[in-house]
Amino acid sequence: DIQMTQSPASLSASLGETVSIECLASEDIYSNLAWYQQKPGKSPQLLIYYASSLQDGVPSRFSGSESGTQYSLEINSLQPEDEGDYFCQQSYKFPPTFGAGTKLELK
Amino acid sequence: QVQLKESGPGLVQPSQTLSLTCTVSGFSLTSYSVHWVRQHSGKSLEWMGRMWSDGDTSYNSAFTSRLSISRDTSKSQVFLKMNSLQTEDTGTYYCARNFNYGSYWYFDFWGPGTMVTVSS
């Protein structure tokens, strides 16, 4: 299975700051990557698919990028509602696999 | 609007069988696939299996032969059955709709999840 190594495991940032979360794939996944946000006690929500395409209704302060097998989620101008867990997921090879998650807390 | 909702027993004894139901609305099971994903309390997500829109199924080999997914399209329900449960199967089980974007496996709508505890 493709391993998705996600970092950092947790981060703390202030309102208005910009943060970045990374996922490193164990092999080339050719942009087949999604990002999900999971708020406490809720189910995951799709933010970005195909590495950089924004899902309908997701604020434009969320963006995705890639460099080789490294994928990044950037959140600009942090808002209180951005607090939660973030996961990456590859969909290039069967079975789909997820990163271990990043917990984002606001200071 | 699109909705999915999981239901099932909250507590299952070790070695017993887990049966869960995912009831969907706002879309047809003959047009969209539905996946099962579970999450341990330590937050990692694990894909379990998929009911395709044509009735075919795919499974994560991590569950070998103890997982079965079926459906009843007339009731808009997808079922998960997993036998030989162990304590490590404790977690929250989600059903999620496949995002129809090319042939990719993304999940655009999720149910609220149902918590399953395996304990005697």
mmCIF file with all atom_site columns, C-alpha atoms in Angstrom:
data_model
loop_
_atom_site.group_PDB
_atom_site.id
_atom_site.type_symbol
_atom_site.label_atom_id
_atom_site.label_alt_id
_atom_site.label_comp_id
_atom_site.label_asym_id
_atom_site.label_entity_id
_atom_site.label_seq_id
_atom_site.pdbx_PDB_ins_code
_atom_site.Cartn_x
_atom_site.Cartn_y
_atom_site.Cartn_z
_atom_site.occupancy
_atom_site.B_iso_or_equiv
_atom_site.pdbx_formal_charge
_atom_site.auth_seq_id
_atom_site.auth_comp_id
_atom_site.auth_asym_id
_atom_site.auth_atom_id
_atom_site.pdbx_PDB_model_num
ATOM 1   C CA . ASP A 1 1   ? 0.000   0.000   0.000   1.00 0.00 ? 1   ASP A CA 1
ATOM 2   C CA . ILE A 1 2   ? 1.108   3.603   -0.573  1.00 0.00 ? 2   ILE A CA 1
ATOM 3   C CA . GLN A 1 3   ? 2.207   5.240   2.679   1.00 0.00 ? 3   GLN A CA 1
ATOM 4   C CA . MET A 1 4   ? 1.282   8.867   3.279   1.00 0.00 ? 4   MET A CA 1
ATOM 5   C CA . THR A 1 5   ? 3.564   10.546  5.796   1.00 0.00 ? 5   THR A CA 1
ATOM 6   C CA . GLN A 1 6   ? 1.875   13.645  7.133   1.00 0.00 ? 6   GLN A CA 1
ATOM 7   C CA . SER A 1 7   ? 3.536   16.453  9.088   1.00 0.00 ? 7   SER A CA 1
ATOM 8   C CA . PRO A 1 8   ? 3.428   18.082  11.500  1.00 0.00 ? 8   PRO A CA 1
ATOM 9   C CA . ALA A 1 9   ? 1.322   15.943  13.832  1.00 0.00 ? 9   ALA A CA 1
ATOM 10  C CA . SER A 1 10  ? 0.094   19.108  15.474  1.00 0.00 ? 10  SER A CA 1
ATOM 11  C CA . LEU A 1 11  ? 0.527   22.839  15.185  1.00 0.00 ? 11  LEU A CA 1
ATOM 12  C CA . SER A 1 12  ? -0.647  25.914  16.951  1.00 0.00 ? 12  SER A CA 1
ATOM 13  C CA . ALA A 1 13  ? -1.144  29.215  15.168  1.00 0.00 ? 13  ALA A CA 1
ATOM 14  C CA . SER A 1 14  ? -2.799  32.593  15.681  1.00 0.00 ? 14  SER A CA 1
ATOM 15  C CA . LEU A 1 15  ? -5.778  34.153  13.984  1.00 0.00 ? 15  LEU A CA 1
ATOM 16  C CA . GLY A 1 16  ? -4.840  35.646  10.640  1.00 0.00 ? 16  GLY A CA 1
ATOM 17  C CA . GLU A 1 17  ? -1.664  33.567  10.276  1.00 0.00 ? 17  GLU A CA 1
ATOM 18  C CA . THR A 1 18  ? -0.823  31.314  7.344   1.00 0.00 ? 18  THR A CA 1
ATOM 19  C CA . VAL A 1 19  ? -0.050  27.641  8.004   1.00 0.00 ? 19  VAL A CA 1
ATOM 20  C CA . SER A 1 20  ? 1.082   24.748  5.869   1.00 0.00 ? 20  SER A CA 1
ATOM 21  C CA . ILE A 1 21  ? 0.554   21.000  6.274   1.00 0.00 ? 21  ILE A CA 1
ATOM 22  C CA . GLU A 1 22  ? 2.575   18.471  4.296   1.00 0.00 ? 22  GLU A CA 1
ATOM 23  C CA . CYS A 1 23  ? 2.036   14.949  3.028   1.00 0.00 ? 23  CYS A CA 1
ATOM 24  C CA . LEU A 1 24  ? 4.812   12.862  1.541   1.00 0.00 ? 24  LEU A CA 1
ATOM 25  C CA . ALA A 1 25  ? 3.772   9.916   -0.607  1.00 0.00 ? 25  ALA A CA 1
ATOM 26  C CA . SER A 1 26  ? 5.913   6.755   -0.604  1.00 0.00 ? 26  SER A CA 1
ATOM 27  C CA . GLU A 1 27  ? 5.750   6.740   -4.404  1.00 0.00 ? 27  GLU A CA 1
ATOM 28  C CA . ASP A 1 28  ? 4.496   8.947   -7.202  1.00 0.00 ? 28  ASP A CA 1
ATOM 29  C CA . ILE A 1 29  ? 0.739   9.450   -6.975  1.00 0.00 ? 29  ILE A CA 1
ATOM 30  C CA . TYR A 1 30  ? 0.452   11.798  -9.954  1.00 0.00 ? 30  TYR A CA 1
ATOM 31  C CA . SER A 1 31  ? -1.580  14.503  -8.190  1.00 0.00 ? 31  SER A CA 1
ATOM 32  C CA . ASN A 1 32  ? -4.216  12.009  -7.016  1.00 0.00 ? 32  ASN A CA 1
ATOM 33  C CA . LEU A 1 33  ? -4.522  13.500  -3.575  1.00 0.00 ? 33  LEU A CA 1
ATOM 34  C CA . ALA A 1 34  ? -7.314  14.948  -1.458  1.00 0.00 ? 34  ALA A CA 1
ATOM 35  C CA . TRP A 1 35  ? -7.375  16.969  1.739   1.00 0.00 ? 35  TRP A CA 1
ATOM 36  C CA . TYR A 1 36  ? -10.086 16.677  4.382   1.00 0.00 ? 36  TYR A CA 1
ATOM 37  C CA . GLN A 1 37  ? -10.951 18.756  7.412   1.00 0.00 ? 37  GLN A CA 1
ATOM 38  C CA . GLN A 1 38  ? -12.486 17.133  10.470  1.00 0.00 ? 38  GLN A CA 1
ATOM 39  C CA . LYS A 1 39  ? -13.889 19.338  13.198  1.00 0.00 ? 39  LYS A CA 1
ATOM 40  C CA . PRO A 1 40  ? -14.198 17.923  16.732  1.00 0.00 ? 40  PRO A CA 1
ATOM 41  C CA . GLY A 1 41  ? -17.004 15.380  16.963  1.00 0.00 ? 41  GLY A CA 1
ATOM 42  C CA . LYS A 1 42  ? -17.820 15.650  13.252  1.00 0.00 ? 42  LYS A CA 1
ATOM 43  C CA . SER A 1 43  ? -17.117 13.613  10.144  1.00 0.00 ? 43  SER A CA 1
ATOM 44  C CA . PRO A 1 44  ? -14.385 14.586  7.642   1.00 0.00 ? 44  PRO A CA 1
ATOM 45  C CA . GLN A 1 45  ? -15.236 17.125  4.941   1.00 0.00 ? 45  GLN A CA 1
ATOM 46  C CA . LEU A 1 46  ? -13.599 17.213  1.505   1.00 0.00 ? 46  LEU A CA 1
ATOM 47  C CA . LEU A 1 47  ? -11.601 20.429  1.016   1.00 0.00 ? 47  LEU A CA 1
ATOM 48  C CA . ILE A 1 48  ? -9.384  19.790  -2.000  1.00 0.00 ? 48  ILE A CA 1
ATOM 49  C CA . TYR A 1 49  ? -9.167  17.057  -4.614  1.00 0.00 ? 49  TYR A CA 1
ATOM 50  C CA . TYR A 1 50  ? -6.668  16.269  -7.345  1.00 0.00 ? 50  TYR A CA 1
ATOM 51  C CA . ALA A 1 51  ? -4.028  18.050  -5.284  1.00 0.00 ? 51  ALA A CA 1
ATOM 52  C CA . SER A 1 52  ? -5.215  21.618  -5.922  1.00 0.00 ? 52  SER A CA 1
ATOM 53  C CA . SER A 1 53  ? -8.901  21.701  -6.962  1.00 0.00 ? 53  SER A CA 1
ATOM 54  C CA . LEU A 1 54  ? -11.105 23.403  -4.400  1.00 0.00 ? 54  LEU A CA 1
ATOM 55  C CA . GLN A 1 55  ? -14.306 21.567  -3.531  1.00 0.00 ? 55  GLN A CA 1
ATOM 56  C CA . ASP A 1 56  ? -17.513 23.588  -3.949  1.00 0.00 ? 56  ASP A CA 1
ATOM 57  C CA . GLY A 1 57  ? -18.250 25.806  -0.965  1.00 0.00 ? 57  GLY A CA 1
ATOM 58  C CA . VAL A 1 58  ? -14.725 25.674  0.478   1.00 0.00 ? 58  VAL A CA 1
ATOM 59  C CA . PRO A 1 59  ? -13.262 29.124  1.229   1.00 0.00 ? 59  PRO A CA 1
ATOM 60  C CA . SER A 1 60  ? -10.530 30.308  -1.113  1.00 0.00 ? 60  SER A CA 1
ATOM 61  C CA . ARG A 1 61  ? -8.100  30.721  1.808   1.00 0.00 ? 61  ARG A CA 1
ATOM 62  C CA . PHE A 1 62  ? -7.534  26.958  1.447   1.00 0.00 ? 62  PHE A CA 1
ATOM 63  C CA . SER A 1 63  ? -5.171  25.909  -1.314  1.00 0.00 ? 63  SER A CA 1
ATOM 64  C CA . GLY A 1 64  ? -3.229  22.814  -2.329  1.00 0.00 ? 64  GLY A CA 1
ATOM 65  C CA . SER A 1 65  ? 0.040   22.375  -4.141  1.00 0.00 ? 65  SER A CA 1
ATOM 66  C CA . GLU A 1 66  ? 2.573   19.710  -4.991  1.00 0.00 ? 66  GLU A CA 1
ATOM 67  C CA . SER A 1 67  ? 6.257   19.227  -5.601  1.00 0.00 ? 67  SER A CA 1
ATOM 68  C CA . GLY A 1 68  ? 7.215   15.747  -6.697  1.00 0.00 ? 68  GLY A CA 1
ATOM 69  C CA . THR A 1 69  ? 5.792   13.345  -4.132  1.00 0.00 ? 69  THR A CA 1
ATOM 70  C CA . GLN A 1 70  ? 5.308   16.083  -1.537  1.00 0.00 ? 70  GLN A CA 1
ATOM 71  C CA . TYR A 1 71  ? 1.867   17.661  -1.244  1.00 0.00 ? 71  TYR A CA 1
ATOM 72  C CA . SER A 1 72  ? 0.934   20.723  0.772   1.00 0.00 ? 72  SER A CA 1
ATOM 73  C CA . LEU A 1 73  ? -2.222  22.249  2.146   1.00 0.00 ? 73  LEU A CA 1
ATOM 74  C CA . GLU A 1 74  ? -1.968  25.947  2.897   1.00 0.00 ? 74  GLU A CA 1
ATOM 75  C CA . ILE A 1 75  ? -4.485  27.862  4.940   1.00 0.00 ? 75  ILE A CA 1
ATOM 76  C CA . ASN A 1 76  ? -4.241  31.630  4.675   1.00 0.00 ? 76  ASN A CA 1
ATOM 77  C CA . SER A 1 77  ? -5.619  34.129  7.161   1.00 0.00 ? 77  SER A CA 1
ATOM 78  C CA . LEU A 1 78  ? -6.582  31.557  9.795   1.00 0.00 ? 78  LEU A CA 1
ATOM 79  C CA . GLN A 1 79  ? -10.110 31.776  11.142  1.00 0.00 ? 79  GLN A CA 1
ATOM 80  C CA . PRO A 1 80  ? -11.530 30.299  14.376  1.00 0.00 ? 80  PRO A CA 1
ATOM 81  C CA . GLU A 1 81  ? -13.555 27.752  12.388  1.00 0.00 ? 81  GLU A CA 1
ATOM 82  C CA . ASP A 1 82  ? -10.352 26.317  10.869  1.00 0.00 ? 82  ASP A CA 1
ATOM 83  C CA . GLU A 1 83  ? -9.487  24.567  14.102  1.00 0.00 ? 83  GLU A CA 1
ATOM 84  C CA . GLY A 1 84  ? -9.630  20.793  13.745  1.00 0.00 ? 84  GLY A CA 1
ATOM 85  C CA . ASP A 1 85  ? -7.850  17.811  12.223  1.00 0.00 ? 85  ASP A CA 1
ATOM 86  C CA . TYR A 1 86  ? -6.640  17.660  8.652   1.00 0.00 ? 86  TYR A CA 1
ATOM 87  C CA . PHE A 1 87  ? -5.983  14.517  6.637   1.00 0.00 ? 87  PHE A CA 1
ATOM 88  C CA . CYS A 1 88  ? -4.518  13.809  3.242   1.00 0.00 ? 88  CYS A CA 1
ATOM 89  C CA . GLN A 1 89  ? -5.638  10.825  1.165   1.00 0.00 ? 89  GLN A CA 1
ATOM 90  C CA . GLN A 1 90  ? -4.166  9.312   -1.969  1.00 0.00 ? 90  GLN A CA 1
ATOM 91  C CA . SER A 1 91  ? -6.415  7.863   -4.627  1.00 0.00 ? 91  SER A CA 1
ATOM 92  C CA . TYR A 1 92  ? -3.839  6.787   -7.191  1.00 0.00 ? 92  TYR A CA 1
ATOM 93  C CA . LYS A 1 93  ? -3.422  3.186   -6.145  1.00 0.00 ? 93  LYS A CA 1
ATOM 94  C CA . PHE A 1 94  ? -5.752  0.681   -4.548  1.00 0.00 ? 94  PHE A CA 1
ATOM 95  C CA . PRO A 1 95  ? -6.451  0.768   -1.649  1.00 0.00 ? 95  PRO A CA 1
ATOM 96  C CA . PRO A 1 96  ? -6.921  4.467   -0.934  1.00 0.00 ? 96  PRO A CA 1
ATOM 97  C CA . THR A 1 97  ? -4.817  5.439   2.086   1.00 0.00 ? 97  THR A CA 1
ATOM 98  C CA . PHE A 1 98  ? -4.768  8.373   4.472   1.00 0.00 ? 98  PHE A CA 1
ATOM 99  C CA . GLY A 1 99  ? -2.129  10.351  6.291   1.00 0.00 ? 99  GLY A CA 1
ATOM 100 C CA . ALA A 1 100 ? -2.097  10.129  10.095  1.00 0.00 ? 100 ALA A CA 1
ATOM 101 C CA . GLY A 1 101 ? -3.553  13.603  10.459  1.00 0.00 ? 101 GLY A CA 1
ATOM 102 C CA . THR A 1 102 ? -2.548  17.044  11.686  1.00 0.00 ? 102 THR A CA 1
ATOM 103 C CA . LYS A 1 103 ? -4.235  18.704  14.623  1.00 0.00 ? 103 LYS A CA 1
ATOM 104 C CA . LEU A 1 104 ? -4.526  22.465  14.124  1.00 0.00 ? 104 LEU A CA 1
ATOM 105 C CA . GLU A 1 105 ? -5.156  24.576  17.205  1.00 0.00 ? 105 GLU A CA 1
ATOM 106 C CA . LEU A 1 106 ? -5.600  28.299  17.419  1.00 0.00 ? 106 LEU A CA 1
ATOM 107 C CA . LYS A 1 107 ? -3.635  30.148  20.038  1.00 0.00 ? 107 LYS A CA 1
ATOM 108 C CA . GLN B 2 1   ? -29.900 17.339  -0.072  1.00 0.00 ? 1   GLN B CA 1
ATOM 109 C CA . VAL B 2 2   ? -27.327 14.559  0.082   1.00 0.00 ? 2   VAL B CA 1
ATOM 110 C CA . GLN B 2 3   ? -27.341 12.695  3.387   1.00 0.00 ? 3   GLN B CA 1
ATOM 111 C CA . LEU B 2 4   ? -25.886 9.477   4.708   1.00 0.00 ? 4   LEU B CA 1
ATOM 112 C CA . LYS B 2 5   ? -26.532 7.994   8.123   1.00 0.00 ? 5   LYS B CA 1
ATOM 113 C CA . GLU B 2 6   ? -24.980 4.978   9.766   1.00 0.00 ? 6   GLU B CA 1
ATOM 114 C CA . SER B 2 7   ? -26.792 2.803   12.259  1.00 0.00 ? 7   SER B CA 1
ATOM 115 C CA . GLY B 2 8   ? -25.948 -0.289  14.236  1.00 0.00 ? 8   GLY B CA 1
ATOM 116 C CA . PRO B 2 9   ? -25.156 -1.666  17.680  1.00 0.00 ? 9   PRO B CA 1
ATOM 117 C CA . GLY B 2 10  ? -22.799 0.389   19.791  1.00 0.00 ? 10  GLY B CA 1
ATOM 118 C CA . LEU B 2 11  ? -21.386 -2.638  21.557  1.00 0.00 ? 11  LEU B CA 1
ATOM 119 C CA . VAL B 2 12  ? -20.255 -5.937  20.084  1.00 0.00 ? 12  VAL B CA 1
ATOM 120 C CA . GLN B 2 13  ? -18.677 -8.841  21.900  1.00 0.00 ? 13  GLN B CA 1
ATOM 121 C CA . PRO B 2 14  ? -15.273 -10.157 20.792  1.00 0.00 ? 14  PRO B CA 1
ATOM 122 C CA . SER B 2 15  ? -15.458 -12.847 18.090  1.00 0.00 ? 15  SER B CA 1
ATOM 123 C CA . GLN B 2 16  ? -18.982 -11.734 17.151  1.00 0.00 ? 16  GLN B CA 1
ATOM 124 C CA . THR B 2 17  ? -20.237 -10.172 13.924  1.00 0.00 ? 17  THR B CA 1
ATOM 125 C CA . LEU B 2 18  ? -20.735 -6.454  13.356  1.00 0.00 ? 18  LEU B CA 1
ATOM 126 C CA . SER B 2 19  ? -23.689 -5.394  11.212  1.00 0.00 ? 19  SER B CA 1
ATOM 127 C CA . LEU B 2 20  ? -24.044 -1.769  10.163  1.00 0.00 ? 20  LEU B CA 1
ATOM 128 C CA . THR B 2 21  ? -26.499 -0.012  7.866   1.00 0.00 ? 21  THR B CA 1
ATOM 129 C CA . CYS B 2 22  ? -25.913 3.152   5.861   1.00 0.00 ? 22  CYS B CA 1
ATOM 130 C CA . THR B 2 23  ? -29.140 4.829   4.800   1.00 0.00 ? 23  THR B CA 1
ATOM 131 C CA . VAL B 2 24  ? -28.739 7.440   2.086   1.00 0.00 ? 24  VAL B CA 1
ATOM 132 C CA . SER B 2 25  ? -30.948 10.153  0.644   1.00 0.00 ? 25  SER B CA 1
ATOM 133 C CA . GLY B 2 26  ? -30.593 12.828  -1.993  1.00 0.00 ? 26  GLY B CA 1
ATOM 134 C CA . PHE B 2 27  ? -28.881 10.528  -4.483  1.00 0.00 ? 27  PHE B CA 1
ATOM 135 C CA . SER B 2 28  ? -29.282 7.087   -5.997  1.00 0.00 ? 28  SER B CA 1
ATOM 136 C CA . LEU B 2 29  ? -27.138 4.078   -5.134  1.00 0.00 ? 29  LEU B CA 1
ATOM 137 C CA . THR B 2 30  ? -27.290 3.142   -8.830  1.00 0.00 ? 30  THR B CA 1
ATOM 138 C CA . SER B 2 31  ? -25.515 6.403   -9.730  1.00 0.00 ? 31  SER B CA 1
ATOM 139 C CA . TYR B 2 32  ? -22.968 6.729   -6.909  1.00 0.00 ? 32  TYR B CA 1
ATOM 140 C CA . SER B 2 33  ? -20.682 4.354   -5.074  1.00 0.00 ? 33  SER B CA 1
ATOM 141 C CA . VAL B 2 34  ? -20.636 4.262   -1.288  1.00 0.00 ? 34  VAL B CA 1
ATOM 142 C CA . HIS B 2 35  ? -17.575 3.522   0.819   1.00 0.00 ? 35  HIS B CA 1
ATOM 143 C CA . TRP B 2 36  ? -17.031 2.400   4.387   1.00 0.00 ? 36  TRP B CA 1
ATOM 144 C CA . VAL B 2 37  ? -14.208 4.074   6.311   1.00 0.00 ? 37  VAL B CA 1
ATOM 145 C CA . ARG B 2 38  ? -13.339 3.605   9.937   1.00 0.00 ? 38  ARG B CA 1
ATOM 146 C CA . GLN B 2 39  ? -11.484 5.770   12.414  1.00 0.00 ? 39  GLN B CA 1
ATOM 147 C CA . HIS B 2 40  ? -9.764  4.594   15.538  1.00 0.00 ? 40  HIS B CA 1
ATOM 148 C CA . SER B 2 41  ? -9.853  6.867   18.557  1.00 0.00 ? 41  SER B CA 1
ATOM 149 C CA . GLY B 2 42  ? -6.266  7.772   17.824  1.00 0.00 ? 42  GLY B CA 1
ATOM 150 C CA . LYS B 2 43  ? -7.665  9.501   14.721  1.00 0.00 ? 43  LYS B CA 1
ATOM 151 C CA . SER B 2 44  ? -6.179  7.501   11.820  1.00 0.00 ? 44  SER B CA 1
ATOM 152 C CA . LEU B 2 45  ? -8.627  6.798   8.977   1.00 0.00 ? 45  LEU B CA 1
ATOM 153 C CA . GLU B 2 46  ? -8.768  3.415   7.250   1.00 0.00 ? 46  GLU B CA 1
ATOM 154 C CA . TRP B 2 47  ? -10.642 2.627   4.054   1.00 0.00 ? 47  TRP B CA 1
ATOM 155 C CA . MET B 2 48  ? -12.549 -0.631  4.351   1.00 0.00 ? 48  MET B CA 1
ATOM 156 C CA . GLY B 2 49  ? -14.549 -1.246  1.212   1.00 0.00 ? 49  GLY B CA 1
ATOM 157 C CA . ARG B 2 50  ? -16.757 0.066   -1.553  1.00 0.00 ? 50  ARG B CA 1
ATOM 158 C CA . MET B 2 51  ? -20.167 -0.714  -2.983  1.00 0.00 ? 51  MET B CA 1
ATOM 159 C CA . TRP B 2 52  ? -20.033 0.336   -6.611  1.00 0.00 ? 52  TRP B CA 1
ATOM 160 C CA . SER B 2 53  ? -23.025 1.857   -8.369  1.00 0.00 ? 53  SER B CA 1
ATOM 161 C CA . ASP B 2 54  ? -23.342 -1.287  -10.509 1.00 0.00 ? 54  ASP B CA 1
ATOM 162 C CA . GLY B 2 55  ? -23.522 -3.536  -7.427  1.00 0.00 ? 55  GLY B CA 1
ATOM 163 C CA . ASP B 2 56  ? -19.935 -4.734  -7.524  1.00 0.00 ? 56  ASP B CA 1
ATOM 164 C CA . THR B 2 57  ? -17.786 -4.562  -4.398  1.00 0.00 ? 57  THR B CA 1
ATOM 165 C CA . SER B 2 58  ? -14.130 -3.867  -3.530  1.00 0.00 ? 58  SER B CA 1
ATOM 166 C CA . TYR B 2 59  ? -12.459 -4.639  -0.226  1.00 0.00 ? 59  TYR B CA 1
ATOM 167 C CA . ASN B 2 60  ? -9.304  -3.690  1.601   1.00 0.00 ? 60  ASN B CA 1
ATOM 168 C CA . SER B 2 61  ? -7.213  -6.847  1.859   1.00 0.00 ? 61  SER B CA 1
ATOM 169 C CA . ALA B 2 62  ? -6.383  -5.817  5.457   1.00 0.00 ? 62  ALA B CA 1
ATOM 170 C CA . PHE B 2 63  ? -9.773  -7.246  6.340   1.00 0.00 ? 63  PHE B CA 1
ATOM 171 C CA . THR B 2 64  ? -9.096  -10.487 4.429   1.00 0.00 ? 64  THR B CA 1
ATOM 172 C CA . SER B 2 65  ? -12.313 -12.450 4.108   1.00 0.00 ? 65  SER B CA 1
ATOM 173 C CA . ARG B 2 66  ? -14.159 -11.191 7.197   1.00 0.00 ? 66  ARG B CA 1
ATOM 174 C CA . LEU B 2 67  ? -15.763 -8.163  5.537   1.00 0.00 ? 67  LEU B CA 1
ATOM 175 C CA . SER B 2 68  ? -18.873 -8.154  3.364   1.00 0.00 ? 68  SER B CA 1
ATOM 176 C CA . ILE B 2 69  ? -20.726 -5.197  1.842   1.00 0.00 ? 69  ILE B CA 1
ATOM 177 C CA . SER B 2 70  ? -24.158 -5.435  0.249   1.00 0.00 ? 70  SER B CA 1
ATOM 178 C CA . ARG B 2 71  ? -27.049 -3.127  -0.572  1.00 0.00 ? 71  ARG B CA 1
ATOM 179 C CA . ASP B 2 72  ? -30.786 -2.790  -1.007  1.00 0.00 ? 72  ASP B CA 1
ATOM 180 C CA . THR B 2 73  ? -31.380 -0.145  -3.654  1.00 0.00 ? 73  THR B CA 1
ATOM 181 C CA . SER B 2 74  ? -35.150 -0.092  -3.013  1.00 0.00 ? 74  SER B CA 1
ATOM 182 C CA . LYS B 2 75  ? -34.452 1.074   0.528   1.00 0.00 ? 75  LYS B CA 1
ATOM 183 C CA . SER B 2 76  ? -31.397 3.191   -0.354  1.00 0.00 ? 76  SER B CA 1
ATOM 184 C CA . GLN B 2 77  ? -29.317 1.226   2.097   1.00 0.00 ? 77  GLN B CA 1
ATOM 185 C CA . VAL B 2 78  ? -25.803 -0.165  2.085   1.00 0.00 ? 78  VAL B CA 1
ATOM 186 C CA . PHE B 2 79  ? -24.823 -2.808  4.603   1.00 0.00 ? 79  PHE B CA 1
ATOM 187 C CA . LEU B 2 80  ? -21.525 -3.735  6.223   1.00 0.00 ? 80  LEU B CA 1
ATOM 188 C CA . LYS B 2 81  ? -20.953 -7.087  7.883   1.00 0.00 ? 81  LYS B CA 1
ATOM 189 C CA . MET B 2 82  ? -17.676 -7.946  9.519   1.00 0.00 ? 82  MET B CA 1
ATOM 190 C CA . ASN B 2 83  ? -17.079 -11.088 11.519  1.00 0.00 ? 83  ASN B CA 1
ATOM 191 C CA . SER B 2 84  ? -14.532 -12.219 14.092  1.00 0.00 ? 84  SER B CA 1
ATOM 192 C CA . LEU B 2 85  ? -14.414 -8.810  15.738  1.00 0.00 ? 85  LEU B CA 1
ATOM 193 C CA . GLN B 2 86  ? -11.519 -8.019  18.060  1.00 0.00 ? 86  GLN B CA 1
ATOM 194 C CA . THR B 2 87  ? -10.895 -5.130  20.442  1.00 0.00 ? 87  THR B CA 1
ATOM 195 C CA . GLU B 2 88  ? -8.788  -3.405  17.791  1.00 0.00 ? 88  GLU B CA 1
ATOM 196 C CA . ASP B 2 89  ? -11.942 -3.080  15.667  1.00 0.00 ? 89  ASP B CA 1
ATOM 197 C CA . THR B 2 90  ? -13.238 -0.532  18.159  1.00 0.00 ? 90  THR B CA 1
ATOM 198 C CA . GLY B 2 91  ? -13.723 2.815   16.495  1.00 0.00 ? 91  GLY B CA 1
ATOM 199 C CA . THR B 2 92  ? -16.087 5.051   14.571  1.00 0.00 ? 92  THR B CA 1
ATOM 200 C CA . TYR B 2 93  ? -17.449 3.661   11.325  1.00 0.00 ? 93  TYR B CA 1
ATOM 201 C CA . TYR B 2 94  ? -18.420 6.019   8.514   1.00 0.00 ? 94  TYR B CA 1
ATOM 202 C CA . CYS B 2 95  ? -20.138 5.550   5.207   1.00 0.00 ? 95  CYS B CA 1
ATOM 203 C CA . ALA B 2 96  ? -19.192 8.086   2.559   1.00 0.00 ? 96  ALA B CA 1
ATOM 204 C CA . ARG B 2 97  ? -20.265 8.841   -0.977  1.00 0.00 ? 97  ARG B CA 1
ATOM 205 C CA . ASN B 2 98  ? -17.790 8.586   -3.809  1.00 0.00 ? 98  ASN B CA 1
ATOM 206 C CA . PHE B 2 99  ? -17.070 11.907  -5.485  1.00 0.00 ? 99  PHE B CA 1
ATOM 207 C CA . ASN B 2 100 ? -17.837 11.366  -9.149  1.00 0.00 ? 100 ASN B CA 1
ATOM 208 C CA . TYR B 2 101 ? -14.730 12.989  -10.594 1.00 0.00 ? 101 TYR B CA 1
ATOM 209 C CA . GLY B 2 102 ? -13.198 10.805  -13.242 1.00 0.00 ? 102 GLY B CA 1
ATOM 210 C CA . SER B 2 103 ? -12.142 7.451   -11.857 1.00 0.00 ? 103 SER B CA 1
ATOM 211 C CA . TYR B 2 104 ? -10.769 8.868   -8.611  1.00 0.00 ? 104 TYR B CA 1
ATOM 212 C CA . TRP B 2 105 ? -11.680 7.642   -5.183  1.00 0.00 ? 105 TRP B CA 1
ATOM 213 C CA . TYR B 2 106 ? -12.533 10.728  -3.161  1.00 0.00 ? 106 TYR B CA 1
ATOM 214 C CA . PHE B 2 107 ? -15.280 11.042  -0.585  1.00 0.00 ? 107 PHE B CA 1
ATOM 215 C CA . ASP B 2 108 ? -17.493 14.111  -0.887  1.00 0.00 ? 108 ASP B CA 1
ATOM 216 C CA . PHE B 2 109 ? -20.275 13.428  1.629   1.00 0.00 ? 109 PHE B CA 1
ATOM 217 C CA . TRP B 2 110 ? -19.937 11.508  4.861   1.00 0.00 ? 110 TRP B CA 1
ATOM 218 C CA . GLY B 2 111 ? -22.386 10.229  7.414   1.00 0.00 ? 111 GLY B CA 1
ATOM 219 C CA . PRO B 2 112 ? -22.017 11.385  11.041  1.00 0.00 ? 112 PRO B CA 1
ATOM 220 C CA . GLY B 2 113 ? -20.454 8.042   11.926  1.00 0.00 ? 113 GLY B CA 1
ATOM 221 C CA . THR B 2 114 ? -21.435 5.352   14.380  1.00 0.00 ? 114 THR B CA 1
ATOM 222 C CA . MET B 2 115 ? -19.251 4.397   17.312  1.00 0.00 ? 115 MET B CA 1
ATOM 223 C CA . VAL B 2 116 ? -18.591 0.686   17.771  1.00 0.00 ? 116 VAL B CA 1
ATOM 224 C CA . THR B 2 117 ? -16.989 -0.738  20.902  1.00 0.00 ? 117 THR B CA 1
ATOM 225 C CA . VAL B 2 118 ? -15.765 -4.312  20.934  1.00 0.00 ? 118 VAL B CA 1
ATOM 226 C CA . SER B 2 119 ? -15.808 -5.540  24.491  1.00 0.00 ? 119 SER B CA 1
ATOM 227 C CA . SER B 2 120 ? -17.102 -8.362  26.626  1.00 0.00 ? 120 SER B CA 1
#
